[in-house]
Tab-separated table of C-alpha atoms and ligand atoms in Angstrom:
chain	number	residue	atom	x	y	z
Q	1	MET	CA	121.761	64.243	337.842
Q	2	THR	CA	121.249	61.879	340.585
Q	3	ALA	CA	119.003	59.138	340.998
Q	4	GLU	CA	117.050	60.554	344.244
Q	5	PRO	CA	115.266	63.715	342.935
Q	6	LEU	CA	114.523	61.746	339.553
Q	7	GLU	CA	112.496	59.606	341.302
Q	8	GLN	CA	111.104	62.107	343.228
Q	9	GLU	CA	109.505	63.793	340.085
Q	10	THR	CA	108.551	61.469	338.010
Q	11	SER	CA	106.985	59.134	340.417
Q	12	GLU	CA	104.173	61.738	340.185
Q	13	ALA	CA	100.995	61.841	338.197
Q	14	SER	CA	99.988	64.998	338.310
Q	15	SER	CA	101.288	68.886	336.228
Q	16	HIS	CA	104.222	70.489	337.502
Q	17	ALA	CA	103.246	74.132	336.041
Q	18	GLN	CA	102.503	75.053	339.456
Q	19	ASP	CA	105.823	73.582	340.884
Q	20	ARG	CA	108.039	74.932	339.161
Q	21	GLU	CA	109.759	77.837	339.142
Q	22	PRO	CA	108.046	81.333	337.702
Q	23	ALA	CA	108.770	81.249	333.700
Q	24	VAL	CA	111.200	83.879	332.771
Q	25	ASN	CA	108.364	84.373	329.731
Q	26	ALA	CA	108.786	83.214	326.113
Q	27	SER	CA	107.199	84.990	323.963
Q	28	ASP	CA	106.012	83.381	320.917
Q	29	ASP	CA	108.348	86.105	318.856
Q	30	PHE	CA	111.114	84.555	321.367
Q	31	ILE	CA	110.441	80.760	320.559
Q	32	ARG	CA	110.332	81.401	316.678
Q	33	ARG	CA	113.760	83.026	316.608
Q	34	LEU	CA	115.527	80.164	317.845
Q	35	PRO	CA	116.599	77.717	315.501
Q	36	LYS	CA	115.164	74.631	315.436
Q	37	ALA	CA	115.160	71.091	313.669
Q	38	GLU	CA	111.905	68.934	313.377
Q	39	LEU	CA	112.848	65.187	314.244
Q	40	HIS	CA	109.013	63.707	314.390
Q	41	ILE	CA	107.070	64.882	311.319
Q	42	HIS	CA	105.093	62.338	308.827
Q	43	ILE	CA	105.048	63.784	305.258
Q	44	GLU	CA	101.407	62.745	304.948
Q	45	GLY	CA	100.157	63.899	308.315
Q	46	SER	CA	101.046	67.208	306.801
Q	47	PHE	CA	98.707	66.801	304.226
Q	48	GLU	CA	96.189	69.999	304.628
Q	49	PRO	CA	92.578	69.164	303.611
Q	50	GLU	CA	93.282	72.160	300.232
Q	51	LEU	CA	95.457	70.683	299.356
Q	52	MET	CA	93.715	67.309	299.276
Q	53	PHE	CA	91.758	68.751	297.172
Q	54	GLU	CA	93.150	70.649	294.739
Q	55	ILE	CA	95.510	66.859	294.442
Q	56	ALA	CA	91.987	64.858	294.171
Q	57	ARG	CA	90.215	66.987	291.618
Q	58	ARG	CA	93.886	67.143	289.543
Q	59	ASN	CA	93.936	63.279	289.742
Q	60	GLY	CA	89.826	62.681	289.598
Q	61	VAL	CA	90.209	60.583	292.689
Q	62	ARG	CA	86.864	61.268	294.694
Q	63	ILE	CA	87.187	62.576	298.546
Q	64	PRO	CA	84.391	61.488	300.576
Q	65	TYR	CA	83.876	64.743	301.929
Q	66	ASP	CA	81.635	67.662	300.390
Q	67	SER	CA	83.829	70.796	301.773
Q	68	VAL	CA	87.592	71.348	303.420
Q	69	GLU	CA	85.653	72.193	306.539
Q	70	ALA	CA	83.905	69.054	306.200
Q	71	VAL	CA	87.375	67.454	306.519
Q	72	ARG	CA	87.855	69.251	309.182
Q	73	ALA	CA	85.306	68.596	310.882
Q	74	ALA	CA	85.915	64.486	310.976
Q	75	TYR	CA	89.699	65.286	313.254
Q	76	GLU	CA	88.448	64.072	316.000
Q	77	PHE	CA	89.993	60.768	317.554
Q	78	GLU	CA	89.321	58.893	319.952
Q	79	ASP	CA	93.120	56.897	319.900
Q	80	LEU	CA	95.780	56.304	317.406
Q	81	GLN	CA	93.592	53.567	315.148
Q	82	SER	CA	90.927	56.186	314.622
Q	83	PHE	CA	93.452	58.620	313.559
Q	84	LEU	CA	95.115	56.063	311.142
Q	85	ASP	CA	91.811	55.010	309.802
Q	86	ILE	CA	91.496	58.749	308.172
Q	87	TYR	CA	95.283	59.024	307.433
Q	88	TYR	CA	95.300	56.202	305.380
Q	89	GLN	CA	92.252	58.132	303.664
Q	90	GLY	CA	93.691	61.082	303.034
Q	91	MET	CA	96.967	59.732	301.551
Q	92	GLY	CA	95.214	57.488	298.888
Q	93	VAL	CA	94.982	60.818	296.594
Q	94	LEU	CA	98.520	61.038	296.365
Q	95	LEU	CA	99.299	58.764	292.897
Q	96	GLU	CA	102.010	60.928	291.091
Q	97	GLU	CA	105.405	62.279	291.900
Q	98	ARG	CA	104.022	65.764	291.360
Q	99	ASP	CA	101.623	64.689	294.767
Q	100	PHE	CA	104.542	63.797	296.880
Q	101	TYR	CA	106.254	67.101	295.275
Q	102	ASP	CA	103.921	69.112	296.423
Q	103	LEU	CA	103.251	67.440	299.572
Q	104	THR	CA	106.527	68.192	301.227
Q	105	MET	CA	107.505	71.295	299.377
Q	106	ALA	CA	103.835	72.887	301.588
Q	107	TYR	CA	105.344	71.657	304.802
Q	108	LEU	CA	109.141	73.397	304.322
Q	109	ARG	CA	107.297	76.742	302.846
Q	110	ARG	CA	105.136	76.609	306.285
Q	111	VAL	CA	107.555	75.679	309.124
Q	112	SER	CA	110.148	78.487	307.286
Q	113	GLY	CA	109.115	80.901	308.932
Q	114	ASP	CA	108.472	79.367	311.951
Q	115	GLY	CA	112.182	78.935	312.810
Q	116	VAL	CA	112.501	75.372	311.674
Q	117	VAL	CA	116.127	74.959	309.785
Q	118	HIS	CA	116.360	71.609	309.768
Q	119	ALA	CA	113.460	68.946	308.956
Q	120	GLU	CA	113.790	64.242	309.694
Q	121	ILE	CA	111.160	63.645	307.635
Q	122	PHE	CA	108.908	60.238	307.858
Q	123	PHE	CA	107.519	58.784	305.117
Q	124	ASP	CA	104.945	55.624	304.392
Q	125	PRO	CA	106.431	54.042	301.681
Q	126	GLN	CA	103.691	51.421	302.391
Q	127	GLY	CA	100.819	53.541	302.592
Q	128	HIS	CA	101.831	54.259	298.505
Q	129	THR	CA	103.299	50.952	296.814
Q	130	GLU	CA	100.187	48.557	298.433
Q	131	ARG	CA	97.794	50.909	296.010
Q	132	GLY	CA	100.027	50.326	293.055
Q	133	VAL	CA	102.417	53.951	293.748
Q	134	ALA	CA	106.210	52.602	292.536
Q	135	PHE	CA	108.102	53.310	295.465
Q	136	GLU	CA	110.511	55.140	293.353
Q	137	THR	CA	107.593	58.358	292.397
Q	138	VAL	CA	106.919	58.560	296.277
Q	139	LEU	CA	111.231	59.415	296.672
Q	140	ASN	CA	111.445	60.728	294.139
Q	141	GLY	CA	108.914	63.849	294.495
Q	142	ILE	CA	109.630	64.043	298.131
Q	143	CYS	CA	113.549	64.623	297.692
Q	144	ASN	CA	112.781	66.975	294.392
Q	145	ALA	CA	111.362	68.945	296.854
Q	146	LEU	CA	113.694	68.209	299.763
Q	147	ARG	CA	116.630	69.825	297.701
Q	148	ASP	CA	114.468	72.549	296.519
Q	149	GLY	CA	113.283	73.284	300.275
Q	150	GLU	CA	117.019	73.863	300.707
Q	151	ARG	CA	118.038	76.025	297.745
Q	152	GLN	CA	114.987	78.206	298.099
Q	153	LEU	CA	114.401	78.040	301.535
Q	154	GLY	CA	117.596	76.972	303.339
Q	155	ILE	CA	116.004	73.974	305.616
Q	156	THR	CA	118.396	70.657	305.427
Q	157	SER	CA	116.664	67.734	305.605
Q	158	ARG	CA	116.797	63.478	306.421
Q	159	LEU	CA	114.414	61.446	304.929
Q	160	ILE	CA	113.298	58.332	307.571
Q	161	MET	CA	111.498	55.622	305.761
Q	162	CYS	CA	108.888	53.997	308.016
Q	163	PHE	CA	107.738	50.246	307.972
Q	164	LEU	CA	103.973	50.128	308.773
Q	165	ARG	CA	104.084	47.849	311.734
Q	166	HIS	CA	100.526	46.202	311.558
Q	167	LEU	CA	102.249	44.939	308.707
Q	168	ASP	CA	103.791	41.820	308.475
Q	169	GLU	CA	108.182	41.796	308.831
Q	170	ASP	CA	107.889	40.294	305.017
Q	171	ASP	CA	106.553	43.150	303.668
Q	172	ALA	CA	108.738	45.369	305.618
Q	173	LEU	CA	111.840	43.079	304.389
Q	174	ARG	CA	110.671	43.834	300.735
Q	175	THR	CA	110.151	47.389	300.974
Q	176	LEU	CA	114.015	47.764	302.506
Q	177	ASP	CA	114.998	45.930	299.183
Q	178	GLN	CA	112.954	48.623	297.495
Q	179	ALA	CA	115.172	51.244	299.305
Q	180	MET	CA	118.531	49.685	298.225
Q	181	PRO	CA	119.250	51.045	295.242
Q	182	PHE	CA	118.351	54.867	296.882
Q	183	ARG	CA	120.421	54.174	299.956
Q	184	ASP	CA	122.450	57.559	299.489
Q	185	ARG	CA	118.546	59.755	299.779
Q	186	ILE	CA	117.094	57.740	302.905
Q	187	ALA	CA	119.766	58.486	306.652
Q	188	GLY	CA	117.419	56.205	308.072
Q	189	VAL	CA	113.759	53.289	309.327
Q	190	GLY	CA	111.144	54.118	311.408
Q	191	LEU	CA	108.331	51.935	312.455
Q	192	ASP	CA	105.033	53.479	313.156
Q	193	SER	CA	101.422	52.432	312.987
Q	194	SER	CA	99.483	50.497	315.239
Q	195	GLU	CA	101.297	50.323	318.221
Q	196	VAL	CA	99.481	48.117	320.676
Q	197	GLY	CA	99.957	44.426	319.838
Q	198	HIS	CA	102.702	44.887	316.946
Q	199	PRO	CA	106.223	45.484	319.277
Q	200	PRO	CA	109.195	46.375	317.655
Q	201	ARG	CA	110.685	42.395	318.409
Q	202	LYS	CA	108.277	41.559	315.168
Q	203	PHE	CA	110.569	43.685	313.619
Q	204	GLN	CA	114.304	43.105	314.368
Q	205	ARG	CA	115.126	41.149	311.249
Q	206	ALA	CA	114.100	44.438	308.944
Q	207	PHE	CA	116.193	46.561	311.411
Q	208	ALA	CA	119.329	44.367	311.423
Q	209	ARG	CA	119.623	44.134	308.042
Q	210	ALA	CA	118.883	47.838	307.912
Q	211	ARG	CA	121.552	48.664	310.399
Q	212	GLU	CA	124.114	46.294	307.919
Q	213	ALA	CA	123.151	48.830	305.109
Q	214	GLY	CA	124.176	51.409	307.301
Q	215	PHE	CA	120.501	52.992	307.718
Q	216	ARG	CA	120.322	54.994	310.839
Q	217	ALA	CA	117.395	53.650	313.657
Q	218	VAL	CA	114.263	55.286	315.256
Q	219	ALA	CA	111.144	53.576	316.422
Q	220	HIS	CA	107.732	55.161	317.464
Q	221	ALA	CA	107.211	53.220	321.077
Q	222	GLY	CA	105.626	54.571	324.082
Q	223	GLU	CA	103.050	56.103	322.855
Q	224	GLU	CA	100.152	54.078	323.337
Q	225	GLY	CA	102.438	51.368	323.981
Q	226	PRO	CA	103.836	49.977	327.687
Q	227	PRO	CA	107.478	51.032	328.613
Q	228	ALA	CA	108.865	47.119	327.702
Q	229	TYR	CA	108.038	48.292	323.794
Q	230	VAL	CA	110.444	50.852	324.527
Q	231	GLU	CA	113.098	48.565	326.040
Q	232	GLU	CA	112.768	46.523	322.869
Q	233	ALA	CA	112.850	49.295	320.800
Q	234	LEU	CA	116.436	49.670	322.114
Q	235	ASP	CA	117.850	46.633	322.915
Q	236	LEU	CA	116.598	44.499	319.676
Q	237	LEU	CA	115.828	47.415	317.098
Q	238	ARG	CA	119.291	49.789	318.664
Q	239	VAL	CA	117.547	52.731	317.842
Q	240	ALA	CA	119.173	55.871	317.925
Q	241	ARG	CA	115.772	57.665	319.101
Q	242	ILE	CA	112.791	57.507	320.702
Q	243	ASP	CA	110.025	58.809	318.846
Q	244	HIS	CA	106.990	59.639	321.572
Q	245	GLY	CA	108.718	57.620	324.393
Q	246	ASN	CA	105.563	58.562	327.006
Q	247	ARG	CA	105.206	55.715	328.686
Q	248	ALA	CA	108.177	55.422	329.313
Q	249	LEU	CA	107.868	57.276	332.396
Q	250	GLU	CA	106.092	54.406	333.899
Q	251	SER	CA	109.412	52.640	334.968
Q	252	MET	CA	111.880	54.036	336.835
Q	253	ALA	CA	114.624	51.654	335.649
Q	254	LEU	CA	113.792	52.692	331.957
Q	255	VAL	CA	113.896	56.352	332.805
Q	256	ARG	CA	117.657	56.453	334.084
Q	257	ARG	CA	118.268	54.060	331.522
Q	258	LEU	CA	117.468	56.757	329.012
Q	259	ALA	CA	118.658	59.233	331.001
Q	260	ALA	CA	122.298	58.213	331.194
Q	261	GLU	CA	122.639	57.057	327.564
Q	262	ARG	CA	121.144	60.172	326.446
Q	263	ILE	CA	118.300	59.000	323.891
Q	264	PRO	CA	116.333	61.673	322.385
Q	265	LEU	CA	112.804	61.198	322.824
Q	266	THR	CA	110.650	63.065	319.919
Q	267	VAL	CA	107.408	63.895	321.701
Q	268	CYS	CA	104.810	65.371	320.004
Q	269	PRO	CA	102.385	67.422	322.708
Q	270	LEU	CA	98.942	68.254	320.318
Q	271	SER	CA	99.474	64.648	318.692
Q	272	ASN	CA	99.186	63.275	322.458
Q	273	LEU	CA	96.209	65.433	322.978
Q	274	LYS	CA	94.482	64.391	319.455
Q	275	LEU	CA	95.155	61.199	320.031
Q	276	CYS	CA	93.843	60.737	324.002
Q	277	VAL	CA	97.588	59.930	325.214
Q	278	VAL	CA	96.640	62.742	327.387
Q	279	THR	CA	93.514	63.928	328.304
Q	280	ASP	CA	94.483	67.432	329.121
Q	281	LEU	CA	98.141	68.928	327.778
Q	282	ARG	CA	98.349	70.479	331.697
Q	283	GLU	CA	99.061	67.011	332.751
Q	284	HIS	CA	101.537	66.166	329.632
Q	285	PRO	CA	104.524	64.562	330.751
Q	286	LEU	CA	107.315	66.971	328.952
Q	287	THR	CA	107.924	68.844	331.644
Q	288	ARG	CA	109.140	65.449	334.087
Q	289	MET	CA	110.570	64.356	331.000
Q	290	LEU	CA	112.996	67.323	331.459
Q	291	ASP	CA	112.731	67.146	335.066
Q	292	ALA	CA	114.626	63.610	334.847
Q	293	GLY	CA	117.280	65.140	332.794
Q	294	LEU	CA	115.735	62.993	329.489
Q	295	MET	CA	116.559	64.266	325.882
Q	296	ALA	CA	112.909	65.989	325.360
Q	297	THR	CA	112.321	66.936	321.589
Q	298	VAL	CA	108.931	69.002	320.618
Q	299	ASN	CA	107.591	68.092	317.645
Q	300	SER	CA	104.048	67.674	315.273
Q	301	ASP	CA	103.543	64.732	314.382
Q	302	ASP	CA	100.754	64.823	312.024
Q	303	PRO	CA	100.186	68.871	311.806
Q	304	ALA	CA	97.449	68.526	309.694
Q	305	TYR	CA	95.205	66.714	311.804
Q	306	PHE	CA	96.473	67.617	315.031
Q	307	GLY	CA	96.165	71.147	314.658
Q	308	GLY	CA	99.378	72.950	314.819
Q	309	TYR	CA	103.449	72.774	313.619
Q	310	VAL	CA	106.137	72.558	315.787
Q	311	LEU	CA	106.364	76.336	316.587
Q	312	ASP	CA	102.373	75.749	317.704
Q	313	ASN	CA	103.642	72.824	319.311
Q	314	PHE	CA	106.091	74.992	321.027
Q	315	VAL	CA	103.754	77.776	322.271
Q	316	ALA	CA	100.770	75.338	323.639
Q	317	ALA	CA	102.998	73.618	325.687
Q	318	ARG	CA	104.948	76.627	326.880
Q	319	ASP	CA	101.479	77.697	328.273
Q	320	ALA	CA	99.950	74.076	329.463
Q	321	LEU	CA	102.854	73.277	331.223
Q	322	GLY	CA	104.119	76.922	332.193
Q	323	LEU	CA	107.926	76.615	330.291
Q	324	SER	CA	110.363	79.291	331.127
Q	325	ALA	CA	112.230	80.364	328.510
Q	326	GLU	CA	115.196	77.946	330.181
Q	327	ASP	CA	113.699	75.184	329.116
Q	328	ILE	CA	112.089	76.182	325.428
Q	329	VAL	CA	116.232	76.680	324.597
Q	330	THR	CA	117.103	73.390	326.651
Q	331	LEU	CA	114.165	72.389	323.892
Q	332	ALA	CA	116.079	73.840	321.140
Q	333	ARG	CA	118.773	72.608	321.851
Q	334	ASN	CA	117.646	69.137	322.303
Q	335	SER	CA	116.642	69.040	318.391
Q	336	ILE	CA	119.174	70.338	317.125
Q	337	THR	CA	121.390	67.882	319.379
Q	338	ALA	CA	119.256	64.775	318.487
Q	339	SER	CA	119.391	65.729	314.795
Q	340	TRP	CA	121.296	63.925	312.176
Q	341	ALA	CA	122.681	66.981	310.501
Q	342	ASP	CA	126.163	68.026	309.477
Q	343	ALA	CA	128.490	68.668	312.702
Q	344	GLY	CA	129.555	71.435	311.634
Q	345	ARG	CA	125.711	73.020	311.062
Q	346	LYS	CA	124.674	71.895	314.399
Q	347	GLU	CA	127.642	73.413	316.135
Q	348	ARG	CA	126.190	76.901	314.294
Q	349	TRP	CA	122.228	76.834	314.873
Q	350	LEU	CA	123.721	75.570	319.039
Q	351	ALA	CA	125.854	78.909	319.265
Q	352	GLY	CA	122.702	81.291	317.529
Q	353	ILE	CA	120.608	79.428	320.200
Q	354	ASP	CA	123.313	81.060	322.747
Q	355	ALA	CA	123.405	84.045	320.700
Q	356	ILE	CA	119.765	84.470	321.140
Q	357	ALA	CA	119.206	83.592	324.602
Q	358	SER	CA	121.601	85.567	326.023
Q	359	GLU	CA	120.663	88.515	325.044
Q	360	PRO	CA	119.289	90.889	327.384
Q	361	ALA	CA	115.023	91.136	328.241
Q	362	ASP	CA	114.016	94.096	326.572
G	401	HPA	N1	101.979	57.291	315.372
G	401	HPA	C1	101.835	55.763	315.191
G	401	HPA	N2	102.268	55.800	313.288
G	401	HPA	C2	101.730	57.266	312.909
G	401	HPA	C3	101.661	58.648	313.701
G	401	HPA	C4	101.478	57.973	314.763
G	401	HPA	O1	101.867	59.437	315.662
G	401	HPA	N3	101.176	59.226	312.483
G	401	HPA	C5	101.657	58.729	311.753
G	401	HPA	N4	101.790	57.606	311.880
G	402	ZN	ZN1	104.734	59.583	314.838
């Protein structure tokens, strides 16, 4: 990779769908068959309205909507905050261990037919503990489902505990203390919720302590926040991946660094469309990221709210951006490479991708 073509590619704001080589078609079935890791999925964001009603009923909790259709109709967002308000309201019906189990199991069942072989799942403990639900209740429900999901569906997983960045760092530190007895069940820490006005530097101590305790680190950055937030996540929080990272493209120096250091970006096309990070999927920066040599991956973020699981995100991005079969294979390979799965499994999945990619076209 050289600096010049990279500069040329990334400085252009327009869609690249038209400029790219004619795509060798990647069918839906081709994409489905490729082993894929999902690296950016908030488990509370996979809460489908049908399950929400069922759990609300059994817990005796009122939902301010009359029907599943009315809930779905409320999913019109103008930015991240307008989504988060509804997202926190939705998770308010989750009270018992069984609720977290059912939520997690429903996600795993839903994606197992889509070729997801490994999932790295975010959860928001503070969204539950602040309502009086015990940390252990949340963790047990999710982890029991992850264990059964691996046994029954063959999907391996890692769990990532996110700090809510609109709360203060002391709250994050208390949450980290609560997680310490369960270090073996939580692979990493993340940072989510309202980005602008809550820069990564606010959580430097919490991330330092988490890393000292052996947690890996990731952070949402550059979804709505500026490129400087991506730099802070790298330099101050020392994250291994950036969640979203769209606005990193505004800084040429940062793009070069992300490419040189092979920092994975967990990109979420349908989320970006629903939260108005892009106004049209044809303008989504995914192709510019690939053209710049960045290790981009495709993910669903909050699939129940944004209208699609990971396969839907691949298909929507292919259609809007004219992604070729080669692009799709790169994205699937990146998802495996950027994951924290066991090395032996990663090698087997990558070999599986290569075998599918080299099948003769019919
Ligand atoms: N961004 C920030 N916080 C979140 C998101 C997101 O896309 N989804 C759930 N929490
Ligand atoms: Zn997210």
